[in-house]
Short mmCIF file of C-alpha atoms in Angstrom, two decimals:
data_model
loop_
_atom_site.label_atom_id
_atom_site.label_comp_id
_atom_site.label_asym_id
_atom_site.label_seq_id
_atom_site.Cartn_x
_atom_site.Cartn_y
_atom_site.Cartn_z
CA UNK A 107 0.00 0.00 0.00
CA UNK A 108 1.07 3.62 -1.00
CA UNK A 109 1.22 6.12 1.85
CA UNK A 110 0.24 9.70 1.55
CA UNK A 111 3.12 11.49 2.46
CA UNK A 112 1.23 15.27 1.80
CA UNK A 113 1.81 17.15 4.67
CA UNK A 114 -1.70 17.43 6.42
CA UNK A 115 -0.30 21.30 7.51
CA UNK A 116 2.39 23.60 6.33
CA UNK A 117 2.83 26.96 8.25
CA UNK A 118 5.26 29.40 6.21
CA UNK A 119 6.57 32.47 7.86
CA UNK A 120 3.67 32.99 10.09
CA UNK A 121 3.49 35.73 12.61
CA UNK A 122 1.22 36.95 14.98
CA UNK A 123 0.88 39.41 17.60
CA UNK A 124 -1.96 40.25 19.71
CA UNK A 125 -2.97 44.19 20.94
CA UNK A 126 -3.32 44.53 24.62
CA UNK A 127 -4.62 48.21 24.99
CA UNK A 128 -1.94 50.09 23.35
CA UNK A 129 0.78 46.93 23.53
CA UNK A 130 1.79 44.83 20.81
CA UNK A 131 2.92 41.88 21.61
CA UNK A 132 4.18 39.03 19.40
CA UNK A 133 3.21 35.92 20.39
CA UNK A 134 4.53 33.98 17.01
CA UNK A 135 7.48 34.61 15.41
CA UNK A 136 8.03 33.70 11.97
CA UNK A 137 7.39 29.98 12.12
CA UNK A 138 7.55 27.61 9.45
CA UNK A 139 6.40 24.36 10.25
CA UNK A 140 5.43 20.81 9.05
CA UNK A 141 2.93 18.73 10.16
CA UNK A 142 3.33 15.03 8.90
CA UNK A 143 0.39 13.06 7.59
CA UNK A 144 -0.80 10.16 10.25
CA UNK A 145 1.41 11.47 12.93
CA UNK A 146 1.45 11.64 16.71
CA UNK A 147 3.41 15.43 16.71
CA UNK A 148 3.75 16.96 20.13
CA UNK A 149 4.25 20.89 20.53
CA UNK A 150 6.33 21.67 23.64
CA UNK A 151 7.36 24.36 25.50
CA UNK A 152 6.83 26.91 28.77
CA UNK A 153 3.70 28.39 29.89
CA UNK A 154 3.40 31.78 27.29
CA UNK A 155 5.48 30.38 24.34
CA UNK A 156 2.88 30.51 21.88
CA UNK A 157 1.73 27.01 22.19
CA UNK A 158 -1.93 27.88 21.47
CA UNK A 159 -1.60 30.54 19.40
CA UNK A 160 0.37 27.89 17.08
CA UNK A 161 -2.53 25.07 17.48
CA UNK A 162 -5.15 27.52 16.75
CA UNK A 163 -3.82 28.51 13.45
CA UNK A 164 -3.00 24.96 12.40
CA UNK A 165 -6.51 24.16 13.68
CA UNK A 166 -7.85 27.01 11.64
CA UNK A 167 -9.52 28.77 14.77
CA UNK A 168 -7.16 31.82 14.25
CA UNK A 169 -5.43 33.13 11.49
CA UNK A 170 -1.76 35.03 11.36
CA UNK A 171 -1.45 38.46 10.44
CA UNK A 172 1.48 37.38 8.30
CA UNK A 173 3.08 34.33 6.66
CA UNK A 174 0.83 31.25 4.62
CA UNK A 175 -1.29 28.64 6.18
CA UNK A 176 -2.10 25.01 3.79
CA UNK A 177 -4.11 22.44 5.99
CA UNK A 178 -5.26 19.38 3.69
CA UNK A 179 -4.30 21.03 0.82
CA UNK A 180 -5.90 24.27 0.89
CA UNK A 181 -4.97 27.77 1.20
CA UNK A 182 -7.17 28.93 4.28
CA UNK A 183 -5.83 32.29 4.43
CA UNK A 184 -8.32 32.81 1.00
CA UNK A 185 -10.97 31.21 2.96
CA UNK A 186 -14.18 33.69 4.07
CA UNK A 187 -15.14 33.41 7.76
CA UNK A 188 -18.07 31.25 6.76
CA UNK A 189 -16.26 28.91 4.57
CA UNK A 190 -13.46 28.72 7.40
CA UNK A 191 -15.56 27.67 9.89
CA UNK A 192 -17.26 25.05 7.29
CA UNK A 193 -13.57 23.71 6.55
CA UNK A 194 -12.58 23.56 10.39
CA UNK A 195 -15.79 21.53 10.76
CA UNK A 196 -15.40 19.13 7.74
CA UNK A 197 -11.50 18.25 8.29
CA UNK A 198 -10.46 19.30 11.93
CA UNK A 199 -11.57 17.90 15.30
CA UNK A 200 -11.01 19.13 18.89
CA UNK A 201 -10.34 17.77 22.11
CA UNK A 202 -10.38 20.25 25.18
CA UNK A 203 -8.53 20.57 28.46
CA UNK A 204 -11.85 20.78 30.55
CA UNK A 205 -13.49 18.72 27.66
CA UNK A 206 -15.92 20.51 26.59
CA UNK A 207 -18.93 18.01 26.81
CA UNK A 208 -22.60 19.14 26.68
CA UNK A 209 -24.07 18.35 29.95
CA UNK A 210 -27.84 17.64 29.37
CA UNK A 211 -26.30 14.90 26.57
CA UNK A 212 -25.50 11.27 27.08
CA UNK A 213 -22.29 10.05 25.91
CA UNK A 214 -23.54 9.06 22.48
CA UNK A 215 -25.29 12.07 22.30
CA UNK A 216 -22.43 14.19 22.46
CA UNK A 217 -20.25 11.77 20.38
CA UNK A 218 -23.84 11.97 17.81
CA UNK A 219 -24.09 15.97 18.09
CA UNK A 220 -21.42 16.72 15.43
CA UNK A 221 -22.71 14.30 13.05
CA UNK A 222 -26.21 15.88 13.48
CA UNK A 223 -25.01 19.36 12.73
CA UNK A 224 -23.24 17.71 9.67
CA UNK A 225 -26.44 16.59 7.94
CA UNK A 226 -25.58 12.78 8.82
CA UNK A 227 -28.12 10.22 8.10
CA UNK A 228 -29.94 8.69 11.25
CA UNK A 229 -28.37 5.23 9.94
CA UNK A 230 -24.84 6.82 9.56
CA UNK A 231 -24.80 7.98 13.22
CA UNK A 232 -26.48 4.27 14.30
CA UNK A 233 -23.44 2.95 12.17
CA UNK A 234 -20.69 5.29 13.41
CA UNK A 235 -21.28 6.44 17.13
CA UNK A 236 -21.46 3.02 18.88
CA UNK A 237 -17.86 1.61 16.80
CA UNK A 238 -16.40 5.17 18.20
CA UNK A 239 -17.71 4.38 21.75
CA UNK A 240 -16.89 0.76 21.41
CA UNK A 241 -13.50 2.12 20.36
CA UNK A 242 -12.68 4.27 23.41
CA UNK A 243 -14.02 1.53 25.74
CA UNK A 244 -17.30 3.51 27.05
CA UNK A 245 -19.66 0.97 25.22
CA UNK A 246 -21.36 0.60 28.48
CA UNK A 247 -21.59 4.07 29.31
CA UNK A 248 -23.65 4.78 26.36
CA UNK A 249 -26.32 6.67 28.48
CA UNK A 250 -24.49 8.14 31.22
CA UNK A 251 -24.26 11.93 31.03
CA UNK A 252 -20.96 13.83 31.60
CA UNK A 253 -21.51 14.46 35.32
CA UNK A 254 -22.02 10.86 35.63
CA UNK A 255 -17.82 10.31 33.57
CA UNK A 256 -15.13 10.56 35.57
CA UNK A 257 -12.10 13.00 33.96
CA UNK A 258 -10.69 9.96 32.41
CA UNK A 259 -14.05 8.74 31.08
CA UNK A 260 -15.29 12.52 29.63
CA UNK A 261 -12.16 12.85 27.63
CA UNK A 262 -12.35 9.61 26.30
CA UNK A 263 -16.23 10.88 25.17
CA UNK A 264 -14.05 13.87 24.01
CA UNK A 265 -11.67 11.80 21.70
CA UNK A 266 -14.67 9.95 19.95
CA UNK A 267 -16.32 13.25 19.60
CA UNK A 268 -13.62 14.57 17.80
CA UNK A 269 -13.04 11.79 15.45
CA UNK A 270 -17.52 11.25 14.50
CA UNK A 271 -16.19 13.02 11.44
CA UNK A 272 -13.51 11.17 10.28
CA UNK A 273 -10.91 14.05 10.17
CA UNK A 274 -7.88 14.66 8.96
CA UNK A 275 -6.30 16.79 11.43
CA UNK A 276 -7.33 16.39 15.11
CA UNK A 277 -6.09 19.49 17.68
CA UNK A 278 -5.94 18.58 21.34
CA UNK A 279 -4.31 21.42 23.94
CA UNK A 280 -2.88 20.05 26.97
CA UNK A 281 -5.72 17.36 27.07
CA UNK A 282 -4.21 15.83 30.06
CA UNK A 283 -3.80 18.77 31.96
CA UNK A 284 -6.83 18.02 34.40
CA UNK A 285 -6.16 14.59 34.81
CA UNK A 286 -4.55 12.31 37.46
CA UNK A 287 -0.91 11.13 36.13
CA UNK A 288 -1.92 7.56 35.68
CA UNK A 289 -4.88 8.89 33.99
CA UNK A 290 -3.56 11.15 31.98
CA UNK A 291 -1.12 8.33 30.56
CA UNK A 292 -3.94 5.98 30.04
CA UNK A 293 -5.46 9.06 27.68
CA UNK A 294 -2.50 9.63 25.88
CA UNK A 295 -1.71 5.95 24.82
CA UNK A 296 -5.97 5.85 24.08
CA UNK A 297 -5.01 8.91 21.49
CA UNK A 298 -1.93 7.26 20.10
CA UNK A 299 -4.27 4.18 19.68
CA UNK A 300 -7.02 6.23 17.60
CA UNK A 301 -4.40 7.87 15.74
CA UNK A 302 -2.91 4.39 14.60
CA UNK A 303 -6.24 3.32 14.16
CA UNK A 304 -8.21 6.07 11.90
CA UNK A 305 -4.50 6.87 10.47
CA UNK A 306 -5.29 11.07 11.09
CA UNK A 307 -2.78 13.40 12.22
CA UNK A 308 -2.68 14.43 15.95
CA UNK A 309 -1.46 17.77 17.07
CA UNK A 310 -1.20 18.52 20.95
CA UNK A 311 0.60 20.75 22.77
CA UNK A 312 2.29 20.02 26.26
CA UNK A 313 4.52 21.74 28.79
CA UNK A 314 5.37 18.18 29.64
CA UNK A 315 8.47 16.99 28.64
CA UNK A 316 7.34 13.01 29.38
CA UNK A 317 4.95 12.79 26.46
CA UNK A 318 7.99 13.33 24.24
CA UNK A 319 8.82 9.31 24.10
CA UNK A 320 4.74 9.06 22.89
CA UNK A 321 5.25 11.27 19.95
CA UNK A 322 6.27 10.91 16.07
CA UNK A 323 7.52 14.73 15.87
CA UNK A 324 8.13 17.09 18.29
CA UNK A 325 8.44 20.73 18.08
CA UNK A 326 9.93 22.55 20.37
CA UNK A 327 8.91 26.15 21.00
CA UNK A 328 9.90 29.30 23.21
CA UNK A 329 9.17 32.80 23.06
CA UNK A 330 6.96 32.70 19.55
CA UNK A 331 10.02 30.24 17.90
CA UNK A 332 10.40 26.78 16.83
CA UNK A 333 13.77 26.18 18.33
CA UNK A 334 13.36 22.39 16.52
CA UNK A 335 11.49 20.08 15.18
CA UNK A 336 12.58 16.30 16.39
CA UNK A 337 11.42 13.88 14.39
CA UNK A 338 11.27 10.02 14.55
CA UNK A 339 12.74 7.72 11.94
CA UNK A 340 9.46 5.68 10.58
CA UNK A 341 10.01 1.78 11.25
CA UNK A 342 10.09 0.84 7.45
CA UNK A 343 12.93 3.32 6.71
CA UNK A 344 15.41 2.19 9.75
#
C-alpha cells in the first residue's frame, strides 16, 4: 500500500501578535512548520510560548497576520469566515482541556451531536457512534451523562467526539492537563491508539516533557520560535 506522504499542515513564515490596549505583543514569530500526515506530533514548551496561538492557526480557529497557512491542501488564508468555519468543521476535530462536553447529553449524544449538525443520516450515526464508543471503551456508558464520567471517562467521550467526522487533522491542547498522572497516561496511549487506528494526524501541545517518548515529531517552542522540530525515523525506513 502507497502512503500519503502530503503534509496534512504547512505553516510558512507565520506571525502573529496580539494588541493589549496600546501593547503589541508578538506571540509567534516567523514559524515555518510541518505537520506530517498520520502522525502523533507533540508541541512543547513553557507556559506563554505561543503554544496555542500555534494550534489555533494549524486548527484554523485563528489566522496570522502574516506568513501562509495550507491544511489538507488548501490555502485557508483565502478562505471567508463562513467557509473557514465550514472547513474547520469538515477536516479538523477538537479535544479540550476541561473537555468541553454538553451536559444535558449522554455520551452518544455528544459523540452523535457533530454528526447531526453535519447533515448525517440517522443510519450513519447508528453505524458510526457506537464503533467510536466501542473504540474508546465507554460501550457501556452509552447513556451516562458527563456528570455521571469521571475526567478519564469525559475525555475519552471527548476523543470519539472529535473523530464522529472522520478528520484529517485532530487538535488537542494540553488534554491531560486536568487529569490524574496515571490517567492522563492511560489518555494519551488511548489517542496514540485512535491515531494508529483512523491513520489522522494528531497535534497537541504540552509543557510536559514526558509525552515526548509518545510522539512521532516534536516541536519545540519558546518565546513565539520553533527552536526544533525532532522527528522520529518511521520503522520501514530504519
Amino acid at each position: 500500500m502507497n502512503e500519503d506522504l502530503t503534509p496534512v499542515a504547512v505553516l510558512s513564515k507565520c506571525e502573529r501578535t496580539y494588541q493589549l490596549d496600546s501593547v503589541s505583543v508578538p506571540v509567534i514569530k516567523g514559524v515555518d512548520l510541518l505537520i506530517r500526515p498520520a502522525r502523533f506530533t507533540v508541541i512543547l514548551g513553557p507556559s506563554g510560548s505561543g503554544k496555542t496561538t500555534l494550534l489555533n492557526m494549524i486548527g484554523c480557529i485563528d489566522r496570522p497576520d502574516a506568513g501562509e497557512v495550507v491544511v489538507a491542501g488548501c490555502d485557508v488564508n483565502r478562505l471567508s469566515d463562513d467557509d473557514l468555519s465550514d472547513f474547520r468543521a469538515r477536516n479538523i476535530g477538537f479535544v479540550f482541556q476541561n473537555f468541553n462536553l454538553l451536559p444535558v447529553l449522554t455520551a452518544y449524544e455528544n459523540i452523535e451531536y457533530p454528526l447531526i449538525l453535519a447533515g448525517s443520516s440517522a443510519k450513519t450515526r447508528a453505524d458510526r457512534v457506537p464503533k467510536l464508543l466501542e473504540a474508546v471503551g465507554l460501550a457501556d456508558k452509552a447513556k451516562n451523562l458527563p456528570g455521571q464520567l469521571s475526567g478519564g471517562q469525559r475525555q475519552r467521550v471527548a476523543i470519539a467526539r472529535a473523530l464522529a467526522r472522520k478528520p484529517r487533522l485532530v487538535i488537542a491542547d494540553e488534554p491531560t492537563a486536568n487529569l490524574d498522572s496515571k490517567t492522563g497516561a492511560a489518555i494519551l496511549t488511548l489517542m496514540r491508539h485512535m491515531q494508529e487506528r483512523y491513520q489522522i494526524s494528531f497535534v497537541f501541545s504540552s509543557h510536559d516533557r514526558t509525552v515526548i517518548g509518545a510522539a512521532d515529531d516534536t516541536v519545540f517552542l519558546k518565546d513565539g520560535v520553533v527552536l526544533s522540530v525532532q522527528r522520529k525515523r518511521d520503522q520501514a525506513s530504519q
